[in-house]
mmCIF file of C-alpha atoms in Angstrom:
data_model
loop_
_atom_site.group_PDB
_atom_site.id
_atom_site.type_symbol
_atom_site.label_atom_id
_atom_site.label_comp_id
_atom_site.label_asym_id
_atom_site.label_seq_id
_atom_site.Cartn_x
_atom_site.Cartn_y
_atom_site.Cartn_z
ATOM 1 C CA UNK A 507 36.929 -25.745 39.338
ATOM 2 C CA UNK A 508 40.693 -25.363 40.023
ATOM 3 C CA UNK A 509 41.436 -28.296 37.641
ATOM 4 C CA UNK A 510 39.422 -26.488 34.923
ATOM 5 C CA UNK A 511 41.363 -23.325 35.519
ATOM 6 C CA UNK A 512 44.677 -25.080 35.267
ATOM 7 C CA UNK A 513 43.559 -26.820 32.095
ATOM 8 C CA UNK A 514 42.534 -23.510 30.612
ATOM 9 C CA UNK A 515 45.924 -22.062 31.422
ATOM 10 C CA UNK A 516 47.667 -24.880 29.807
ATOM 11 C CA UNK A 517 45.567 -24.628 26.649
ATOM 12 C CA UNK A 518 46.443 -20.868 26.466
ATOM 13 C CA UNK A 519 50.117 -21.516 26.900
ATOM 14 C CA UNK A 520 49.960 -24.204 24.217
ATOM 15 C CA UNK A 521 48.209 -21.840 21.817
ATOM 16 C CA UNK A 522 50.956 -19.311 22.403
ATOM 17 C CA UNK A 523 53.708 -21.802 21.807
ATOM 18 C CA UNK A 524 52.041 -23.089 18.562
ATOM 19 C CA UNK A 525 51.769 -19.514 17.329
ATOM 20 C CA UNK A 526 55.400 -18.860 18.079
ATOM 21 C CA UNK A 527 56.547 -22.033 16.285
ATOM 22 C CA UNK A 528 54.462 -21.168 13.216
ATOM 23 C CA UNK A 529 55.823 -17.659 13.120
ATOM 24 C CA UNK A 530 59.363 -18.968 13.417
ATOM 25 C CA UNK A 531 58.660 -21.240 10.421
ATOM 26 C CA UNK A 532 57.798 -18.318 8.236
ATOM 27 C CA UNK A 533 54.177 -19.305 7.694
ATOM 28 C CA UNK A 534 51.467 -16.846 6.675
ATOM 29 C CA UNK A 535 49.904 -14.670 9.370
ATOM 30 C CA UNK A 536 46.192 -15.238 9.992
ATOM 31 C CA UNK A 537 44.053 -13.425 12.431
ATOM 32 C CA UNK A 538 40.982 -15.150 13.842
ATOM 33 C CA UNK A 539 38.210 -12.708 14.812
ATOM 34 C CA UNK A 540 35.748 -14.496 17.134
ATOM 35 C CA UNK A 541 32.124 -13.465 17.502
ATOM 36 C CA UNK A 542 30.627 -16.509 19.382
ATOM 37 C CA UNK A 543 28.030 -18.890 17.896
ATOM 38 C CA UNK A 544 27.852 -22.616 17.954
ATOM 39 C CA UNK A 545 31.525 -23.079 17.083
ATOM 40 C CA UNK A 546 32.119 -21.563 20.561
ATOM 41 C CA UNK A 547 29.263 -23.467 22.056
ATOM 42 C CA UNK A 548 28.967 -26.224 24.688
ATOM 43 C CA UNK A 549 26.365 -28.846 25.494
ATOM 44 C CA UNK A 550 25.708 -30.683 28.745
ATOM 45 C CA UNK A 551 26.318 -34.124 27.108
ATOM 46 C CA UNK A 552 28.136 -35.488 24.031
ATOM 47 C CA UNK A 553 24.863 -36.474 22.558
ATOM 48 C CA UNK A 554 23.648 -32.799 22.566
ATOM 49 C CA UNK A 555 24.230 -31.721 18.967
ATOM 50 C CA UNK A 556 21.131 -29.452 18.743
ATOM 51 C CA UNK A 557 20.652 -28.567 22.504
ATOM 52 C CA UNK A 558 23.480 -26.478 23.877
ATOM 53 C CA UNK A 559 24.513 -22.943 24.808
ATOM 54 C CA UNK A 560 26.148 -20.931 22.115
ATOM 55 C CA UNK A 561 28.986 -18.459 22.552
ATOM 56 C CA UNK A 562 30.740 -20.009 25.597
ATOM 57 C CA UNK A 563 34.286 -20.857 24.487
ATOM 58 C CA UNK A 564 36.768 -17.975 24.013
ATOM 59 C CA UNK A 565 38.924 -17.617 20.931
ATOM 60 C CA UNK A 566 42.185 -18.709 22.636
ATOM 61 C CA UNK A 567 40.670 -22.003 23.593
ATOM 62 C CA UNK A 568 39.280 -22.495 20.069
ATOM 63 C CA UNK A 569 42.846 -22.037 18.693
ATOM 64 C CA UNK A 570 44.378 -24.263 21.275
ATOM 65 C CA UNK A 571 41.849 -26.961 20.524
ATOM 66 C CA UNK A 572 43.148 -27.242 16.915
ATOM 67 C CA UNK A 573 46.944 -27.630 17.272
ATOM 68 C CA UNK A 574 47.193 -28.485 13.594
ATOM 69 C CA UNK A 575 46.693 -24.844 12.807
ATOM 70 C CA UNK A 576 50.351 -24.316 13.505
ATOM 71 C CA UNK A 577 51.193 -26.359 10.415
ATOM 72 C CA UNK A 578 49.500 -23.934 8.057
ATOM 73 C CA UNK A 579 49.746 -20.418 9.620
ATOM 74 C CA UNK A 580 50.905 -18.257 12.375
ATOM 75 C CA UNK A 581 47.599 -17.698 14.105
ATOM 76 C CA UNK A 582 46.406 -15.138 16.694
ATOM 77 C CA UNK A 583 42.915 -14.480 17.903
ATOM 78 C CA UNK A 584 40.779 -11.527 18.944
ATOM 79 C CA UNK A 585 37.513 -11.804 20.722
ATOM 80 C CA UNK A 586 35.294 -9.250 18.975
ATOM 81 C CA UNK A 587 32.045 -10.374 20.418
ATOM 82 C CA UNK A 588 30.738 -13.357 22.267
ATOM 83 C CA UNK A 589 27.077 -13.717 21.269
ATOM 84 C CA UNK A 590 24.696 -15.956 19.446
ATOM 85 C CA UNK A 591 24.399 -14.664 15.907
ATOM 86 C CA UNK A 592 20.604 -14.220 15.938
ATOM 87 C CA UNK A 593 21.278 -11.348 18.305
ATOM 88 C CA UNK A 594 23.871 -9.597 16.163
ATOM 89 C CA UNK A 595 22.619 -6.142 15.199
ATOM 90 C CA UNK A 596 23.760 -3.537 12.706
ATOM 91 C CA UNK A 597 26.045 -1.950 15.255
ATOM 92 C CA UNK A 598 28.037 -5.212 15.634
ATOM 93 C CA UNK A 599 28.074 -5.788 11.947
ATOM 94 C CA UNK A 600 29.672 -2.305 11.439
ATOM 95 C CA UNK A 601 32.209 -2.800 14.174
ATOM 96 C CA UNK A 602 33.234 -6.252 12.870
ATOM 97 C CA UNK A 603 33.624 -4.971 9.294
ATOM 98 C CA UNK A 604 35.656 -1.964 10.451
ATOM 99 C CA UNK A 605 38.057 -4.342 12.335
ATOM 100 C CA UNK A 606 38.340 -6.640 9.365
ATOM 101 C CA UNK A 607 39.126 -3.698 7.104
ATOM 102 C CA UNK A 608 41.768 -2.377 9.495
ATOM 103 C CA UNK A 609 43.520 -5.694 9.784
ATOM 104 C CA UNK A 610 43.430 -6.247 5.995
ATOM 105 C CA UNK A 611 45.462 -3.077 5.575
ATOM 106 C CA UNK A 612 48.227 -4.367 7.846
ATOM 107 C CA UNK A 613 51.317 -5.739 6.094
ATOM 108 C CA UNK A 614 51.806 -8.413 8.774
ATOM 109 C CA UNK A 615 48.295 -9.912 8.108
ATOM 110 C CA UNK A 616 47.912 -12.337 5.252
ATOM 111 C CA UNK A 617 44.398 -13.487 5.810
ATOM 112 C CA UNK A 618 41.499 -13.097 8.205
ATOM 113 C CA UNK A 619 39.000 -15.714 9.628
ATOM 114 C CA UNK A 620 35.772 -14.722 11.276
ATOM 115 C CA UNK A 621 34.210 -17.411 13.540
ATOM 116 C CA UNK A 622 30.392 -16.843 13.540
ATOM 117 C CA UNK A 623 27.145 -18.293 14.615
ATOM 118 C CA UNK A 624 25.400 -19.908 11.660
ATOM 119 C CA UNK A 625 21.935 -18.260 12.018
ATOM 120 C CA UNK A 626 23.125 -14.980 10.459
ATOM 121 C CA UNK A 627 26.494 -16.088 9.103
ATOM 122 C CA UNK A 628 25.319 -15.576 5.474
ATOM 123 C CA UNK A 629 24.350 -11.953 6.251
ATOM 124 C CA UNK A 630 27.630 -11.035 7.767
ATOM 125 C CA UNK A 631 29.641 -12.759 4.958
ATOM 126 C CA UNK A 632 27.683 -10.814 2.356
ATOM 127 C CA UNK A 633 28.087 -7.503 4.200
ATOM 128 C CA UNK A 634 31.859 -8.014 4.441
ATOM 129 C CA UNK A 635 31.834 -8.982 0.749
ATOM 130 C CA UNK A 636 30.275 -5.594 -0.015
ATOM 131 C CA UNK A 637 32.221 -3.217 2.132
ATOM 132 C CA UNK A 638 35.757 -4.436 2.799
ATOM 133 C CA UNK A 639 38.252 -3.289 0.189
ATOM 134 C CA UNK A 640 40.873 -6.047 0.220
ATOM 135 C CA UNK A 641 41.911 -8.873 -1.979
ATOM 136 C CA UNK A 642 43.343 -10.778 0.980
ATOM 137 C CA UNK A 643 41.407 -13.907 1.829
ATOM 138 C CA UNK A 644 38.599 -13.255 4.280
ATOM 139 C CA UNK A 645 36.882 -16.428 5.446
ATOM 140 C CA UNK A 646 33.744 -16.783 7.573
ATOM 141 C CA UNK A 647 33.352 -20.045 9.419
ATOM 142 C CA UNK A 648 30.981 -21.646 11.910
ATOM 143 C CA UNK A 649 29.758 -25.038 12.987
ATOM 144 C CA UNK A 650 26.505 -26.884 13.186
ATOM 145 C CA UNK A 651 27.420 -28.763 16.295
ATOM 146 C CA UNK A 652 29.170 -27.544 19.455
ATOM 147 C CA UNK A 653 32.686 -28.764 20.163
ATOM 148 C CA UNK A 654 31.276 -30.933 23.031
ATOM 149 C CA UNK A 655 29.099 -33.032 20.658
ATOM 150 C CA UNK A 656 30.036 -36.379 19.145
ATOM 151 C CA UNK A 657 31.092 -35.823 15.490
ATOM 152 C CA UNK A 658 31.470 -32.048 16.067
ATOM 153 C CA UNK A 659 32.336 -30.239 12.954
ATOM 154 C CA UNK A 660 33.941 -27.056 14.263
ATOM 155 C CA UNK A 661 37.569 -28.270 14.526
ATOM 156 C CA UNK A 662 37.834 -29.240 10.869
ATOM 157 C CA UNK A 663 35.737 -26.248 9.673
ATOM 158 C CA UNK A 664 38.151 -23.941 11.574
ATOM 159 C CA UNK A 665 41.257 -25.734 10.251
ATOM 160 C CA UNK A 666 39.949 -25.456 6.695
ATOM 161 C CA UNK A 667 39.094 -21.754 7.201
ATOM 162 C CA UNK A 668 42.615 -20.917 8.437
ATOM 163 C CA UNK A 669 44.140 -22.921 5.666
ATOM 164 C CA UNK A 670 42.176 -21.037 3.045
ATOM 165 C CA UNK A 671 42.920 -17.675 4.688
ATOM 166 C CA UNK A 672 46.627 -18.536 4.519
ATOM 167 C CA UNK A 673 46.539 -19.517 0.882
ATOM 168 C CA UNK A 674 47.586 -17.346 -2.036
ATOM 169 C CA UNK A 675 45.040 -18.931 -4.466
ATOM 170 C CA UNK A 676 42.181 -17.632 -2.270
ATOM 171 C CA UNK A 677 43.127 -14.002 -2.866
ATOM 172 C CA UNK A 678 40.716 -11.834 -4.934
ATOM 173 C CA UNK A 679 37.802 -14.218 -4.694
ATOM 174 C CA UNK A 680 35.736 -12.135 -2.348
ATOM 175 C CA UNK A 681 34.572 -13.184 1.154
ATOM 176 C CA UNK A 682 34.366 -16.923 1.425
ATOM 177 C CA UNK A 683 32.437 -19.275 3.730
ATOM 178 C CA UNK A 684 34.248 -22.431 4.714
ATOM 179 C CA UNK A 685 31.768 -25.054 5.990
ATOM 180 C CA UNK A 686 31.548 -28.820 5.519
ATOM 181 C CA UNK A 687 34.658 -28.976 3.253
ATOM 182 C CA UNK A 688 33.038 -26.604 0.706
ATOM 183 C CA UNK A 689 34.087 -23.066 -0.152
ATOM 184 C CA UNK A 690 31.100 -20.953 -1.016
ATOM 185 C CA UNK A 691 30.872 -17.234 -2.002
ATOM 186 C CA UNK A 692 29.660 -15.027 0.834
ATOM 187 C CA UNK A 693 27.373 -13.440 -1.706
ATOM 188 C CA UNK A 694 25.584 -16.695 -2.645
ATOM 189 C CA UNK A 695 25.580 -19.047 0.276
ATOM 190 C CA UNK A 696 22.567 -19.571 2.559
ATOM 191 C CA UNK A 697 21.716 -21.781 5.531
ATOM 192 C CA UNK A 698 19.379 -24.400 4.044
ATOM 193 C CA UNK A 699 18.762 -26.693 7.003
ATOM 194 C CA UNK A 700 19.495 -26.374 10.722
ATOM 195 C CA UNK A 701 20.324 -29.861 11.887
ATOM 196 C CA UNK A 702 22.822 -31.134 9.389
ATOM 197 C CA UNK A 703 26.533 -30.334 8.930
ATOM 198 C CA UNK A 704 25.947 -29.755 5.221
ATOM 199 C CA UNK A 705 23.611 -26.852 6.096
ATOM 200 C CA UNK A 706 25.168 -24.157 3.859
ATOM 201 C CA UNK A 707 24.696 -24.254 0.206
ATOM 202 C CA UNK A 708 24.675 -21.907 -2.839
ATOM 203 C CA UNK A 709 21.928 -22.274 -5.329
ATOM 204 C CA UNK A 710 24.605 -21.948 -8.045
ATOM 205 C CA UNK A 711 27.029 -24.315 -6.528
ATOM 206 C CA UNK A 712 30.234 -23.881 -4.422
ATOM 207 C CA UNK A 713 33.309 -21.999 -5.700
ATOM 208 C CA UNK A 714 35.429 -24.855 -4.530
ATOM 209 C CA UNK A 715 36.403 -27.397 -1.908
ATOM 210 C CA UNK A 716 39.103 -27.918 0.715
ATOM 211 C CA UNK A 717 40.562 -31.437 0.972
ATOM 212 C CA UNK A 718 43.289 -32.110 3.559
ATOM 213 C CA UNK A 719 44.320 -28.482 3.550
ATOM 214 C CA UNK A 720 44.459 -28.013 -0.251
ATOM 215 C CA UNK A 721 42.050 -25.809 -2.096
ATOM 216 C CA UNK A 722 40.314 -26.956 -5.316
ATOM 217 C CA UNK A 723 38.399 -24.304 -7.276
ATOM 218 C CA UNK A 724 35.681 -24.867 -9.866
ATOM 219 C CA UNK A 725 34.298 -21.390 -10.625
ATOM 220 C CA UNK A 726 34.765 -17.642 -9.799
ATOM 221 C CA UNK A 727 32.208 -15.148 -8.449
ATOM 222 C CA UNK A 728 30.585 -13.091 -11.134
ATOM 223 C CA UNK A 729 29.190 -10.215 -9.071
ATOM 224 C CA UNK A 730 31.062 -7.164 -7.813
ATOM 225 C CA UNK A 731 32.781 -7.529 -4.448
ATOM 226 C CA UNK A 732 35.440 -6.334 -2.049
ATOM 227 C CA UNK A 733 38.104 -4.401 -4.079
ATOM 228 C CA UNK A 734 35.595 -3.779 -6.921
ATOM 229 C CA UNK A 735 32.835 -2.514 -4.733
ATOM 230 C CA UNK A 736 31.717 1.083 -4.690
ATOM 231 C CA UNK A 737 30.926 0.718 -0.985
ATOM 232 C CA UNK A 738 33.620 1.254 1.663
ATOM 233 C CA UNK A 739 33.167 0.446 5.363
ATOM 234 C CA UNK A 740 35.485 3.276 6.349
ATOM 235 C CA UNK A 741 32.849 5.714 4.892
ATOM 236 C CA UNK A 742 29.821 4.118 6.513
ATOM 237 C CA UNK A 743 28.964 5.354 10.042
ATOM 238 C CA UNK A 744 25.446 3.746 10.313
ATOM 239 C CA UNK A 745 22.932 1.775 8.383
ATOM 240 C CA UNK A 746 19.439 2.787 7.641
ATOM 241 C CA UNK A 747 16.560 0.771 8.838
ATOM 242 C CA UNK A 748 15.485 -1.932 6.256
ATOM 243 C CA UNK A 749 12.784 -4.511 7.309
ATOM 244 C CA UNK A 750 11.473 -7.781 5.862
ATOM 245 C CA UNK A 751 7.827 -8.708 5.580
ATOM 246 C CA UNK A 752 6.878 -12.269 4.732
ATOM 247 C CA UNK A 753 4.462 -13.104 1.953
ATOM 248 C CA UNK A 754 2.051 -16.084 2.343
ATOM 249 C CA UNK A 755 -1.399 -17.172 1.369
ATOM 250 C CA UNK A 756 -3.336 -15.006 3.745
ATOM 251 C CA UNK A 757 -1.058 -11.947 3.724
ATOM 252 C CA UNK A 758 -2.327 -8.550 4.612
ATOM 253 C CA UNK A 759 -0.661 -5.135 4.790
ATOM 254 C CA UNK A 760 -0.257 -4.878 8.616
ATOM 255 C CA UNK A 761 3.471 -5.618 8.816
ATOM 256 C CA UNK A 762 4.341 -3.343 5.935
ATOM 257 C CA UNK A 763 2.500 -0.367 7.360
ATOM 258 C CA UNK A 764 4.006 -1.026 10.803
ATOM 259 C CA UNK A 765 7.505 -1.152 9.525
ATOM 260 C CA UNK A 766 6.979 2.098 7.695
ATOM 261 C CA UNK A 767 5.584 3.742 10.769
ATOM 262 C CA UNK A 768 8.631 2.695 12.626
ATOM 263 C CA UNK A 769 10.891 4.510 10.154
ATOM 264 C CA UNK A 770 11.955 1.816 7.717
ATOM 265 C CA UNK A 771 13.603 3.278 4.608
ATOM 266 C CA UNK A 772 13.010 0.164 2.637
ATOM 267 C CA UNK A 773 10.858 -2.930 2.949
ATOM 268 C CA UNK A 774 11.965 -6.286 1.539
ATOM 269 C CA UNK A 775 8.895 -8.196 0.408
ATOM 270 C CA UNK A 776 9.734 -11.825 0.969
ATOM 271 C CA UNK A 777 7.309 -13.034 -1.625
ATOM 272 C CA UNK A 778 6.183 -16.442 -2.737
ATOM 273 C CA UNK A 779 7.498 -17.822 -6.084
ATOM 274 C CA UNK A 780 8.650 -14.981 -8.250
ATOM 275 C CA UNK A 781 8.402 -12.501 -5.490
ATOM 276 C CA UNK A 782 4.593 -12.479 -5.918
ATOM 277 C CA UNK A 783 2.486 -9.941 -4.013
ATOM 278 C CA UNK A 784 -1.042 -10.625 -2.768
ATOM 279 C CA UNK A 785 -3.692 -8.326 -4.249
ATOM 280 C CA UNK A 786 -4.545 -7.446 -0.667
ATOM 281 C CA UNK A 787 -1.065 -6.001 -0.170
ATOM 282 C CA UNK A 788 -0.430 -4.255 -3.471
ATOM 283 C CA UNK A 789 -2.332 -1.003 -2.549
ATOM 284 C CA UNK A 790 -0.414 -0.506 0.683
ATOM 285 C CA UNK A 791 2.955 -1.006 -1.070
ATOM 286 C CA UNK A 792 2.064 1.484 -3.733
ATOM 287 C CA UNK A 793 1.001 3.932 -1.031
ATOM 288 C CA UNK A 794 4.196 3.459 0.935
ATOM 289 C CA UNK A 795 6.289 3.832 -2.216
ATOM 290 C CA UNK A 796 4.523 7.148 -2.822
ATOM 291 C CA UNK A 797 5.679 8.244 0.705
ATOM 292 C CA UNK A 798 9.297 7.480 -0.145
ATOM 293 C CA UNK A 799 9.634 3.949 1.221
ATOM 294 C CA UNK A 800 11.665 1.706 -1.143
ATOM 295 C CA UNK A 801 9.790 -1.527 -2.023
ATOM 296 C CA UNK A 802 12.020 -4.485 -2.965
ATOM 297 C CA UNK A 803 10.565 -7.721 -4.162
ATOM 298 C CA UNK A 804 12.451 -10.802 -3.142
ATOM 299 C CA UNK A 805 11.543 -14.526 -2.986
ATOM 300 C CA UNK A 806 11.431 -16.856 0.038
ATOM 301 C CA UNK A 807 11.903 -19.909 -2.169
ATOM 302 C CA UNK A 808 14.574 -21.759 -0.235
ATOM 303 C CA UNK A 809 16.952 -22.990 -2.885
ATOM 304 C CA UNK A 810 17.233 -20.258 -5.454
ATOM 305 C CA UNK A 811 14.356 -17.754 -5.580
ATOM 306 C CA UNK A 812 14.897 -15.608 -8.775
ATOM 307 C CA UNK A 813 12.768 -12.550 -9.144
ATOM 308 C CA UNK A 814 12.260 -11.291 -12.787
ATOM 309 C CA UNK A 815 11.526 -7.646 -13.055
ATOM 310 C CA UNK A 816 7.976 -6.736 -14.373
ATOM 311 C CA UNK A 817 6.909 -10.433 -14.025
ATOM 312 C CA UNK A 818 4.038 -10.944 -11.582
ATOM 313 C CA UNK A 819 3.989 -7.179 -10.853
ATOM 314 C CA UNK A 820 4.592 -4.123 -13.035
ATOM 315 C CA UNK A 821 7.654 -2.951 -11.229
ATOM 316 C CA UNK A 822 8.408 -0.128 -13.706
ATOM 317 C CA UNK A 823 4.901 1.314 -13.231
ATOM 318 C CA UNK A 824 5.001 1.018 -9.418
ATOM 319 C CA UNK A 825 8.664 2.171 -9.145
ATOM 320 C CA UNK A 826 9.535 -0.972 -7.236
ATOM 321 C CA UNK A 827 12.900 -2.858 -7.153
ATOM 322 C CA UNK A 828 13.550 -6.603 -7.604
ATOM 323 C CA UNK A 829 16.203 -8.367 -5.590
ATOM 324 C CA UNK A 830 17.359 -10.572 -8.468
ATOM 325 C CA UNK A 831 18.474 -13.876 -6.899
ATOM 326 C CA UNK A 832 19.171 -12.510 -3.436
ATOM 327 C CA UNK A 833 17.164 -14.123 -0.667
ATOM 328 C CA UNK A 834 15.297 -11.693 1.631
ATOM 329 C CA UNK A 835 17.924 -11.552 4.325
ATOM 330 C CA UNK A 836 20.762 -10.762 1.772
ATOM 331 C CA UNK A 837 18.481 -8.306 0.093
ATOM 332 C CA UNK A 838 18.109 -6.479 3.379
ATOM 333 C CA UNK A 839 21.863 -6.272 3.717
ATOM 334 C CA UNK A 840 22.414 -4.899 0.178
ATOM 335 C CA UNK A 841 19.520 -2.433 0.487
ATOM 336 C CA UNK A 842 20.902 -1.034 3.774
ATOM 337 C CA UNK A 843 24.408 -0.637 2.290
ATOM 338 C CA UNK A 844 23.135 0.877 -0.976
ATOM 339 C CA UNK A 845 20.941 3.403 0.781
ATOM 340 C CA UNK A 846 24.000 4.879 2.452
ATOM 341 C CA UNK A 847 24.873 6.171 -1.036
ATOM 342 C CA UNK A 848 21.591 6.682 -2.933
ATOM 343 C CA UNK A 849 17.786 6.800 -2.599
ATOM 344 C CA UNK A 850 17.205 6.828 -6.324
ATOM 345 C CA UNK A 851 15.246 3.663 -7.220
ATOM 346 C CA UNK A 852 16.936 3.285 -10.656
ATOM 347 C CA UNK A 853 20.352 3.427 -9.032
ATOM 348 C CA UNK A 854 19.235 0.959 -6.433
ATOM 349 C CA UNK A 855 18.054 -1.487 -9.123
ATOM 350 C CA UNK A 856 21.424 -1.168 -10.896
ATOM 351 C CA UNK A 857 23.067 -2.057 -7.568
ATOM 352 C CA UNK A 858 20.915 -5.168 -7.188
ATOM 353 C CA UNK A 859 21.837 -6.328 -10.757
ATOM 354 C CA UNK A 860 25.588 -5.778 -10.151
ATOM 355 C CA UNK A 861 26.066 -7.083 -6.593
#
């Protein structure tokens, strides 16, 4: 135990020295906000790539474990949370976004990295993309294997994320996700598989790649984000309750009614195919909409569900909203943010088209 404590102290001293050297060299200043997750996880054995405990390693140890960071940026860390991301709630989401926004306004901060568990990483990245008004690089990163595992991916992912956050050519591109050498838009990216390092993909392809610390860009995000967003985290004190109900072959209306009874302001229908709704569910959704609950049709198709308005269901007639190409969990994020400004269904549909 004493040896472990001494090693920890040495790592912290090393991290401080590396940051001092980087600052002296005039490198960009990058702040790492740590929230826990697999990238901060540890397993009992090196063969444990899927069996481990998340959110164990503090941010200073993460930084000290990648000494190469000092070559690309002057890095400092803040431990915002230390949790597995499936337990991250709206309250943490708001607190994190407010801290990112505050740091982005500081003249001595050039970029921000958020280390995050992968289970809800895509939701947090999209939320930051919607509510933080900054053109500075904001990069969300995680890992699919804990640092104790053979072929752990966290070190390189973190190096790439810091390298991107420190780069001028990443400015103005919205919140980015750096995983498996790819740079994806926080708006588009989703976790497609849970046991491979190439877990995160965008149905429309990555924005670019990172190769040996250099960014290569292929396309730009088309939807509104960050500095062009009408939403501002500094003006959001809380998020309304938005729930997701899953569509399937034997679906009934139980979940939808239960969510409404618990106070949901909107329900995302995670439908099959083109956001299809079972004929056993339609009457309940029409009834709930008549009571003021927003009904938003999304698709749970894994690699690019795309919901066309007035196809499958007469959305105009029922006053429902379609989520466009957003998966159910991202539709929940946008609905919650949008409802802080309006409850008009036409305005909400505009927002879903634009973001």
